[in-house]
CSV table of C-alpha atoms and ligand atoms in Angstrom, one decimal:
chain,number,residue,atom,x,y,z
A,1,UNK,CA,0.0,0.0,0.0
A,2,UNK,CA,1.3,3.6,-0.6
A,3,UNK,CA,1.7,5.8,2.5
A,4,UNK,CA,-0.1,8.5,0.4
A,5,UNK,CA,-3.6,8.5,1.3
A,6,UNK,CA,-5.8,8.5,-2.5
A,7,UNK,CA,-8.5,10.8,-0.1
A,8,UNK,CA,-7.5,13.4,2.4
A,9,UNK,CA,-10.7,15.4,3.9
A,10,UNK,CA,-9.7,18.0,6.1
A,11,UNK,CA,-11.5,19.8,8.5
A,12,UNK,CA,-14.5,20.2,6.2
A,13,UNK,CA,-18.0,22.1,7.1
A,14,UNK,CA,-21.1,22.2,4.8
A,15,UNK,CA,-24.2,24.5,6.0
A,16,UNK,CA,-27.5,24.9,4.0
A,17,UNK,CA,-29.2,28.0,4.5
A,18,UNK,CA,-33.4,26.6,5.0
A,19,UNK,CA,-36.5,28.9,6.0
A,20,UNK,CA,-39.9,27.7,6.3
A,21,UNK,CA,-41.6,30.5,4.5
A,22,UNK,CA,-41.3,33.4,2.2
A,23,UNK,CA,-41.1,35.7,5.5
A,24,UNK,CA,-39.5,33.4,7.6
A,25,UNK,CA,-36.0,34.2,8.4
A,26,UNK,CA,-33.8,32.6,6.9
A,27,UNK,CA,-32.0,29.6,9.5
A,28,UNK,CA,-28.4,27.6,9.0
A,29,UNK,CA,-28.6,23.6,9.0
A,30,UNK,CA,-25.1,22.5,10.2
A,31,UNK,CA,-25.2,19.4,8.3
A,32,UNK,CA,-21.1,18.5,8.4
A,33,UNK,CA,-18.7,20.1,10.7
A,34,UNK,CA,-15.2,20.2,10.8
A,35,UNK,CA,-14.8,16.4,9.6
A,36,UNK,CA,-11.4,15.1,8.6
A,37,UNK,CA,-10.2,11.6,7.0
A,38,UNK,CA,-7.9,9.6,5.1
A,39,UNK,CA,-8.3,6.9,2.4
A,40,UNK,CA,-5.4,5.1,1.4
A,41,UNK,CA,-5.4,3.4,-1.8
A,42,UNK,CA,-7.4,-0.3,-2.2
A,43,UNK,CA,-9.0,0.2,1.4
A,44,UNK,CA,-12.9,1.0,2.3
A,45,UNK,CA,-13.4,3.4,4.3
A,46,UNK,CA,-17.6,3.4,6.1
A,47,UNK,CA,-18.9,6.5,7.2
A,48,UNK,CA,-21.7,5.3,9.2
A,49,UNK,CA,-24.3,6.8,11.5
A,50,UNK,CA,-28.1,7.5,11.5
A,51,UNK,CA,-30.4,9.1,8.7
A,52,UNK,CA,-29.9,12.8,8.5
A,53,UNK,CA,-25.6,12.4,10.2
A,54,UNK,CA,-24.1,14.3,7.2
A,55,UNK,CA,-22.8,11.1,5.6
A,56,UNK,CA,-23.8,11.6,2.2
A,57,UNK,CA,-23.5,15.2,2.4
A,58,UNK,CA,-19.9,14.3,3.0
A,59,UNK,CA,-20.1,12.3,0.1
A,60,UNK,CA,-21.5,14.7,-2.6
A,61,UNK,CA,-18.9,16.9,-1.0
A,62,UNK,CA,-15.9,14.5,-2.2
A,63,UNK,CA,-17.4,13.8,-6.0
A,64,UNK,CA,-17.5,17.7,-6.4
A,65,UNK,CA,-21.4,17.7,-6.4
A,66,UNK,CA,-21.7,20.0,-4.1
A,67,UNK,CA,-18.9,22.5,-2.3
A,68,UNK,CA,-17.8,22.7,1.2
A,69,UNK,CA,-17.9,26.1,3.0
A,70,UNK,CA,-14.2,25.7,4.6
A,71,UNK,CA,-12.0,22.7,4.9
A,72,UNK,CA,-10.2,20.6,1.7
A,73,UNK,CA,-10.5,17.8,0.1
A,74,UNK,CA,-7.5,16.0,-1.7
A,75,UNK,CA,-7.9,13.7,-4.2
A,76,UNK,CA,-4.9,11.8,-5.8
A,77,UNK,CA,-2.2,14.6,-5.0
A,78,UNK,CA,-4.8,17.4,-5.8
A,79,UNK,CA,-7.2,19.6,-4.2
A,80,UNK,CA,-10.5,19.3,-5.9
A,81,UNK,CA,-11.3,22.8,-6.0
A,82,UNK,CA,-8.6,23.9,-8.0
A,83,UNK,CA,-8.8,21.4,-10.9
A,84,UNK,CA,-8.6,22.8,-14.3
A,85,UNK,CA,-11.2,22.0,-16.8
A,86,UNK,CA,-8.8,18.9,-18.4
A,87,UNK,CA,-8.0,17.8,-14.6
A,88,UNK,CA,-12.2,18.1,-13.8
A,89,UNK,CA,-12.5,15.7,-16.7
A,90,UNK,CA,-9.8,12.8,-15.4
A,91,UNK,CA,-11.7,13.6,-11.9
A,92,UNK,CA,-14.8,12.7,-13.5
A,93,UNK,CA,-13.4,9.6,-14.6
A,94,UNK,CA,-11.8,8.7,-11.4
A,95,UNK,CA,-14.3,8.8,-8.9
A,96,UNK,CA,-17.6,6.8,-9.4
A,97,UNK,CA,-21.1,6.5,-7.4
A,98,UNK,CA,-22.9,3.6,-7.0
A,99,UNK,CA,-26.4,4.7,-5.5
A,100,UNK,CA,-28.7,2.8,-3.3
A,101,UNK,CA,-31.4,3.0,-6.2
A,102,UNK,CA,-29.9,2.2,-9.4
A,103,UNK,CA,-33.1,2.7,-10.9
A,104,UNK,CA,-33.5,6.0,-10.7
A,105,UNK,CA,-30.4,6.6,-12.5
A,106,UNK,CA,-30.7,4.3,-15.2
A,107,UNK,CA,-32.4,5.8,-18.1
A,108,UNK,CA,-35.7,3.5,-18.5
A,109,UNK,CA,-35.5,4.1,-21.8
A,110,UNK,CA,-32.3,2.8,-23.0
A,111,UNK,CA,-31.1,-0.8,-23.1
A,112,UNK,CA,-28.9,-1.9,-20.2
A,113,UNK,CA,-25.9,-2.8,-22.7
A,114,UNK,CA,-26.1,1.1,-23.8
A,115,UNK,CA,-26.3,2.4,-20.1
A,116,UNK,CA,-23.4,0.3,-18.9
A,117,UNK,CA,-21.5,1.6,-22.3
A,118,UNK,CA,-22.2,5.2,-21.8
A,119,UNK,CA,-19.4,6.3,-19.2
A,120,UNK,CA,-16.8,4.9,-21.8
A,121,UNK,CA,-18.8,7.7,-24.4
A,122,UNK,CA,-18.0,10.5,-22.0
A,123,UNK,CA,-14.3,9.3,-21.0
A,124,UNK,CA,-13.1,8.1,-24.0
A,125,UNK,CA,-12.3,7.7,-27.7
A,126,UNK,CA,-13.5,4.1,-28.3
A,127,UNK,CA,-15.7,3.3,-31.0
A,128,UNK,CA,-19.2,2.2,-30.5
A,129,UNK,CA,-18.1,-1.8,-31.4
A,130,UNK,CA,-15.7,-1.4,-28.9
A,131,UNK,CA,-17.8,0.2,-26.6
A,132,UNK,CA,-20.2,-2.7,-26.9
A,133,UNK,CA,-17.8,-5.5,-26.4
A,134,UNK,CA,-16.2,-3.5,-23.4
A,135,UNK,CA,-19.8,-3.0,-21.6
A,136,UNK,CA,-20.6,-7.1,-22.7
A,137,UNK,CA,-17.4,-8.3,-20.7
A,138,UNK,CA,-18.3,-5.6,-17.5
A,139,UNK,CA,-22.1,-7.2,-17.7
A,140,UNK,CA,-20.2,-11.1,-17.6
A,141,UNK,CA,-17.5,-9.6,-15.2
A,142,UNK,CA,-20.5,-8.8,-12.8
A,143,UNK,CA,-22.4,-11.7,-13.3
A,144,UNK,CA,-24.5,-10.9,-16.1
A,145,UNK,CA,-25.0,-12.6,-19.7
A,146,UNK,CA,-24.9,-10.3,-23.2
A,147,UNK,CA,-28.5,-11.4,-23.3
A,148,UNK,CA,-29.1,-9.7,-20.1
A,149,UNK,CA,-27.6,-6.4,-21.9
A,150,UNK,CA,-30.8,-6.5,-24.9
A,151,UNK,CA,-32.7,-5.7,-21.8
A,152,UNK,CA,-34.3,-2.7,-20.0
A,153,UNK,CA,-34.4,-2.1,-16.6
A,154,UNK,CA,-37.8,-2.6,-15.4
A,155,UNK,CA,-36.9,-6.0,-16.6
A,156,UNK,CA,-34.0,-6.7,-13.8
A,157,UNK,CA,-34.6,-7.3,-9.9
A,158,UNK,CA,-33.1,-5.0,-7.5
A,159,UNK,CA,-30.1,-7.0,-7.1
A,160,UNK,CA,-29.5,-7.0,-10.9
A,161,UNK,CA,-29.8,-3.1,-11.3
A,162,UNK,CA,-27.1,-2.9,-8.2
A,163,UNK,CA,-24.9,-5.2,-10.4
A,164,UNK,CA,-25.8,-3.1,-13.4
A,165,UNK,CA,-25.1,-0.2,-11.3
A,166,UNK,CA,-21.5,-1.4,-10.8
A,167,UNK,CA,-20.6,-2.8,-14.2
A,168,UNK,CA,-21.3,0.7,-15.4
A,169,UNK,CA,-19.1,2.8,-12.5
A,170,UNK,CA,-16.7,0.1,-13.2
A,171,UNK,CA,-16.3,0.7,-17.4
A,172,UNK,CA,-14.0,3.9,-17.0
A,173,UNK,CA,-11.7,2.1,-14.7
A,174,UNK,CA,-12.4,4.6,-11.4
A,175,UNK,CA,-9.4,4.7,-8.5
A,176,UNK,CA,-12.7,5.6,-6.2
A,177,UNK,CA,-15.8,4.7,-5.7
A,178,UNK,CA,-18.0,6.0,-3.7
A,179,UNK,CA,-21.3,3.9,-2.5
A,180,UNK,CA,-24.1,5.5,-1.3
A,181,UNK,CA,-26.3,3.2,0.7
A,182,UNK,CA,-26.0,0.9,-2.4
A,183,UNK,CA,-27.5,-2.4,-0.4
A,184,UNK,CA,-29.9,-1.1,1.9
A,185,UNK,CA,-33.2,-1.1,-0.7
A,186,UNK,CA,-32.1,-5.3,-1.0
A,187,UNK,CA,-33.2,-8.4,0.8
A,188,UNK,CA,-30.0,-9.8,3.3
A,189,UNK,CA,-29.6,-12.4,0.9
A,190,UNK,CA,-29.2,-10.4,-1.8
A,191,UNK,CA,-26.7,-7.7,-0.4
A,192,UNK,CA,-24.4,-9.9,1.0
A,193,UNK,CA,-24.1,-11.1,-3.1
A,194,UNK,CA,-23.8,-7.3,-4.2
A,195,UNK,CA,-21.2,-7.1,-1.3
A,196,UNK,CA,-19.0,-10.3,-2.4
A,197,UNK,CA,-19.1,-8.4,-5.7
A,198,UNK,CA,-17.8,-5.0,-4.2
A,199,UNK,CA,-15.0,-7.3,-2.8
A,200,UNK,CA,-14.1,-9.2,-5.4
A,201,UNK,CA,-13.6,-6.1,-7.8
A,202,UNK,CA,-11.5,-4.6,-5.1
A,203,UNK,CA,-9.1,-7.4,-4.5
A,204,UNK,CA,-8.9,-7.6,-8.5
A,205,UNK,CA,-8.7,-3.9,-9.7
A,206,UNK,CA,-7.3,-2.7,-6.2
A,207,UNK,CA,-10.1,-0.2,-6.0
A,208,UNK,CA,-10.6,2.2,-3.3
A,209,UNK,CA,-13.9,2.4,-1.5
A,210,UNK,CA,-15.7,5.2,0.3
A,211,UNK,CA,-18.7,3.1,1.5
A,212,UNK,CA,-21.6,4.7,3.1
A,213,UNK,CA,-24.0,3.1,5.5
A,214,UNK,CA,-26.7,3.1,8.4
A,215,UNK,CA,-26.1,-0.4,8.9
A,216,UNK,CA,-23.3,-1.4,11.2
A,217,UNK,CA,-23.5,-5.5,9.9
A,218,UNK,CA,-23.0,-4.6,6.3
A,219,UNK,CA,-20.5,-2.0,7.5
A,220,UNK,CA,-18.7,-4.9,8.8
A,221,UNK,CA,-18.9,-7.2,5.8
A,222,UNK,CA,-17.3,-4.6,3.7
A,223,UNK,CA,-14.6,-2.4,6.3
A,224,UNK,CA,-10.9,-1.6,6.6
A,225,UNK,CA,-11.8,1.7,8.4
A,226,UNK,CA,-14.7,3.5,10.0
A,227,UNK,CA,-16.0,7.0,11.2
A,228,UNK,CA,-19.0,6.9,12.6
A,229,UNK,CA,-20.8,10.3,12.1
A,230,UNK,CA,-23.1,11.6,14.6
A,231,UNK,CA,-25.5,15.1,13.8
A,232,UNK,CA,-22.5,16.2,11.2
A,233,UNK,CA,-19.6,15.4,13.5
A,234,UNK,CA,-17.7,12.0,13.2
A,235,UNK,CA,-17.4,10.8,16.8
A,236,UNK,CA,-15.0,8.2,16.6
A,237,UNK,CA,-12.9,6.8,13.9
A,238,UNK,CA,-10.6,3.2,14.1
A,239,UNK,CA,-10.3,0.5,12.6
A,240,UNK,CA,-12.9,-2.1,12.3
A,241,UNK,CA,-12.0,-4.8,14.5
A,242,UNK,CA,-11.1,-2.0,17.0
A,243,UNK,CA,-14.7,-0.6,16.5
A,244,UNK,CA,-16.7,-3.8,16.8
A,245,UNK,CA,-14.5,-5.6,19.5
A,246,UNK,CA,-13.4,-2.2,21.5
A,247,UNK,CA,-16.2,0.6,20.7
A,248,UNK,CA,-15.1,3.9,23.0
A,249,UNK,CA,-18.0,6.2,21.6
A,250,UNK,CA,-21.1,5.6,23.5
A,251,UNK,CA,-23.2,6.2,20.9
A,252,UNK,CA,-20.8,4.0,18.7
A,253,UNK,CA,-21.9,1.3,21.8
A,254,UNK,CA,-25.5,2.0,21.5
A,255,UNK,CA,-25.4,1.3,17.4
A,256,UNK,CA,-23.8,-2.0,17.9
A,257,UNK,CA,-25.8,-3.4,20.7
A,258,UNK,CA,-28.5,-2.9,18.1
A,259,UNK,CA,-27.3,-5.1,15.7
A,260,UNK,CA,-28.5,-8.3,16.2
A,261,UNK,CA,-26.1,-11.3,17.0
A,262,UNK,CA,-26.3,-14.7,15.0
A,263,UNK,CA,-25.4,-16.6,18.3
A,264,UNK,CA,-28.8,-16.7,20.4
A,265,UNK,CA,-27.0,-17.9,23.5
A,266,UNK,CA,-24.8,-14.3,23.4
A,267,UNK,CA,-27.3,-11.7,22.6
A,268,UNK,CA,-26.5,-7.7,23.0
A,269,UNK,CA,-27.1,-6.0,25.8
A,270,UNK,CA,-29.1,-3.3,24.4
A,271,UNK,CA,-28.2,0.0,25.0
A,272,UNK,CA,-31.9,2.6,24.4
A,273,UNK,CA,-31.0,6.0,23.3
A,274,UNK,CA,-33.5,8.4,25.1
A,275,UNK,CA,-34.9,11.0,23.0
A,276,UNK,CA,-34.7,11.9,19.8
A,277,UNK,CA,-32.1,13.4,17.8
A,278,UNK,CA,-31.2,17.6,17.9
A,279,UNK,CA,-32.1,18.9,14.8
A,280,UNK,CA,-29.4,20.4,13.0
A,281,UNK,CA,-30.7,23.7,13.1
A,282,UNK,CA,-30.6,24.3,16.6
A,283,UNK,CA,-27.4,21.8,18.2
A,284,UNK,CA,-27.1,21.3,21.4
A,285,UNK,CA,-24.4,23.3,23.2
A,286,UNK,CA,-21.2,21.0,24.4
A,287,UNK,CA,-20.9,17.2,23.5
A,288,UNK,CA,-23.6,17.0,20.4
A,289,UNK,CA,-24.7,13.8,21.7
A,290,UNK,CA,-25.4,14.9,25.5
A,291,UNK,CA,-29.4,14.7,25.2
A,292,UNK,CA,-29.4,11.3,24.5
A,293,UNK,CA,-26.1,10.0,26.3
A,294,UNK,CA,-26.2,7.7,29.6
A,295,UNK,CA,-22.9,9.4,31.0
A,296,UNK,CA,-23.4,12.8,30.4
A,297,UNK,CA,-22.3,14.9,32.8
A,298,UNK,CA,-22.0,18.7,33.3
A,299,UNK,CA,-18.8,19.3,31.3
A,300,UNK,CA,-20.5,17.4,28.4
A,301,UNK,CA,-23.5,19.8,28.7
A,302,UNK,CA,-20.9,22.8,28.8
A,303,UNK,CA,-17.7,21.9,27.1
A,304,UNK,CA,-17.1,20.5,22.8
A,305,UNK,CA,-15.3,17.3,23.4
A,306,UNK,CA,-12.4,17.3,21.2
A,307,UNK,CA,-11.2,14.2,18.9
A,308,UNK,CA,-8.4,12.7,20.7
A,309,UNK,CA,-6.1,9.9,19.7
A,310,UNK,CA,-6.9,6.9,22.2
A,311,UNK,CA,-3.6,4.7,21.1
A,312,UNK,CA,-3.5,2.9,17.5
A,313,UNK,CA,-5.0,5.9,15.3
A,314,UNK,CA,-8.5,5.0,17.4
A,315,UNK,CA,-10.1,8.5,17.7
A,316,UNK,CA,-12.9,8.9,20.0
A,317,UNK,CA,-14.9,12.3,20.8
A,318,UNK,CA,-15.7,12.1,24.3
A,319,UNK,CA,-14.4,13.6,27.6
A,320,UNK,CA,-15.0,10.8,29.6
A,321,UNK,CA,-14.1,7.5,27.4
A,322,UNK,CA,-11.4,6.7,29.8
A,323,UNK,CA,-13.5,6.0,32.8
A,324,UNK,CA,-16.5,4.6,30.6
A,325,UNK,CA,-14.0,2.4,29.4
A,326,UNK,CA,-12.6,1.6,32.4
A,327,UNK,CA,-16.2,1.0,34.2
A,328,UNK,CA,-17.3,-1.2,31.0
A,329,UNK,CA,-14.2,-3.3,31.2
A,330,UNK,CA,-15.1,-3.9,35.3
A,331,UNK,CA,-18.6,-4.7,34.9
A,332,UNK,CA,-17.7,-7.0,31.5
A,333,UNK,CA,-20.4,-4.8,29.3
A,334,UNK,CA,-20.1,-6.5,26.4
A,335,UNK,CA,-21.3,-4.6,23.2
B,401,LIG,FE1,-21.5,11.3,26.5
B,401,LIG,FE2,-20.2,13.3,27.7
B,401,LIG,FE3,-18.9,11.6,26.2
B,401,LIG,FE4,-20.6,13.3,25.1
B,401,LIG,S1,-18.7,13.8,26.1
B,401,LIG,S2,-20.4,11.2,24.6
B,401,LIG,S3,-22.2,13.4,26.6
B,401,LIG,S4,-19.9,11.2,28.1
């Protein structure tokens, strides 16, 4: 692996400006603050966390979709913002989305063959033949037949249009894809084949992943590294065997004692958030997540807990995780 990361985000912060009428005044959702992290090349890297965290702002953020108010992003060497038009186009190329509905951005009206083909129309200079036999060796590459390329996609199941989904990011070659929720409309069954997939490509093309998730099991099937985001701040960041086996966060506990556990004879001991979440608009002063935390204590309520560096790159935002930690590991909480 190279010891240049293929993704720096640094200190990044993206507000949307929202009023609920034409007299209202105008208010400021805080939907990422100030969130930093690397991607080295051929490693995933989950940004998890509940609807509405700032994941996938964070992601539109990195594909150039939409622009950050402060902070940088650095893709291969270079800051996005200052690409020239030539560099915008290799950018384009680069970085890929898979969505978590393929079907709304397949055209209905075009055959599948032609929608896996088109990326290779916008990127490069290959004739329409080869454009066809490229797309026909992506659909078998994915698990797909030419047959299945004379076909539209009202005619495919979900798991199909994910794999249709992927065969087309996949045309242009991409260093980094990013994949928005891109299991979570599919039966378990069914993802942890779309997953396999995701895999396999990445062992064979060493691609780079930025995978984004609410679900902490498929999080796991898929993980070198993951920040879990919590109302627009990432909380705690590690690697994912440190995450599942040594969580710090409490509300990185609270998310994995709601997965559920194949062995029945070891369930979780769930940890119930109380209340709902801040909205955006209006954050809570101190630690974001004191509404809801079971050790919040008056600093929390007062003080912004800063991301500190608990040993092994494991980054926690608390200002108590040593003594949680340290009560957890007397009372053998298991999470
Ligand atoms: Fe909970 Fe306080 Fe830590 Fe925030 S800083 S997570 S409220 S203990």
């Amino acid at each position: 692996m190279s010891a240049e990361p293929l993704l720096s985000v640094r200190d990044v912060v993206k507000t949307f400006e929202v009023s609920r009428g034409f007299m209202a005044k105008k208010k400021l959702v805080h939907a990422v603050n100030h969130v930093s992290f690397d991607i080295m090349p051929g490693e995933t890297f989950s940004l998890v966390g509940e609807s509405g965290c700032g994941k996938s702002t964070t992601a539109r953020m990195v594909d150039h979709l939409i622009l950050p108010d402060s902070g940088e992003i650095i893709f291969d060497g270079k800051r996005i913002d200052n690409l020239t038009d030539r560099e915008m186009q290799t950018f384009r190329r680069d970085i890929q989305m898979i969505f978590q509905d393929p079907y709304g951005s397949l055209d209905p009206r075009m055959k599948i063959q032609d929608l896996v083909a088109e990326p290779l129309l916008l990127h490069t200079d290959m004739t329409a033949e080869e454009r066809r036999k490229e797309a026909v060796q992506w659909l078998n590459i994915v698990g797909l037949s030419e047959a299945h390329g004379q076909r539209y996609p009202h005619e495919f199941s979900g798991g199909q249009r994910q794999r249709v989904g992927i065969a087309r990011a996949m045309t242009v070659h991409p260093k980094l894809i990013i994949a928005d929720e891109p299991v979570s409309a599919l039966d378990v069954s069914i993802q942890a084949q779309v997953l396999n997939l995701m895999d396999d490509l990445q062992k064979e093309y060493n691609l780079t992943y930025l995978f984004i998730s609410h679900d902490l099991s498929v999080v796991e099937m898929i993980s070198d590294h993951i920040g879990v985001m919590y109302l627009g701040t990432l909380v705690e960041v590690a690697e994912k065997k440190q995450i599942f086996e040594k969580p710090l966060h409490p509300y990185t506990k609270a998310l994995l004692s709601a997965v559920p556990q194949p062995d029945p004879d070891h369930p979780n001991q769930r940890i119930s958030l109380e209340g709902e979440i801040p909205s955006p608009v209006n954050p809570p002063a101190g630690c974001l997540f004191h509404t809801r935390c079971p050790y919040c204590t008056d600093i929390c309520r007062r003080v912004t807990p800063e991301l500190r560096d608990m040993g092994n790159g494991h980054i926690c935002r608390c200002h108590r995780t040593e003594e949680i930690n340290q009560e957890a590991g007397k009372d053998h909480v298991q999470v």
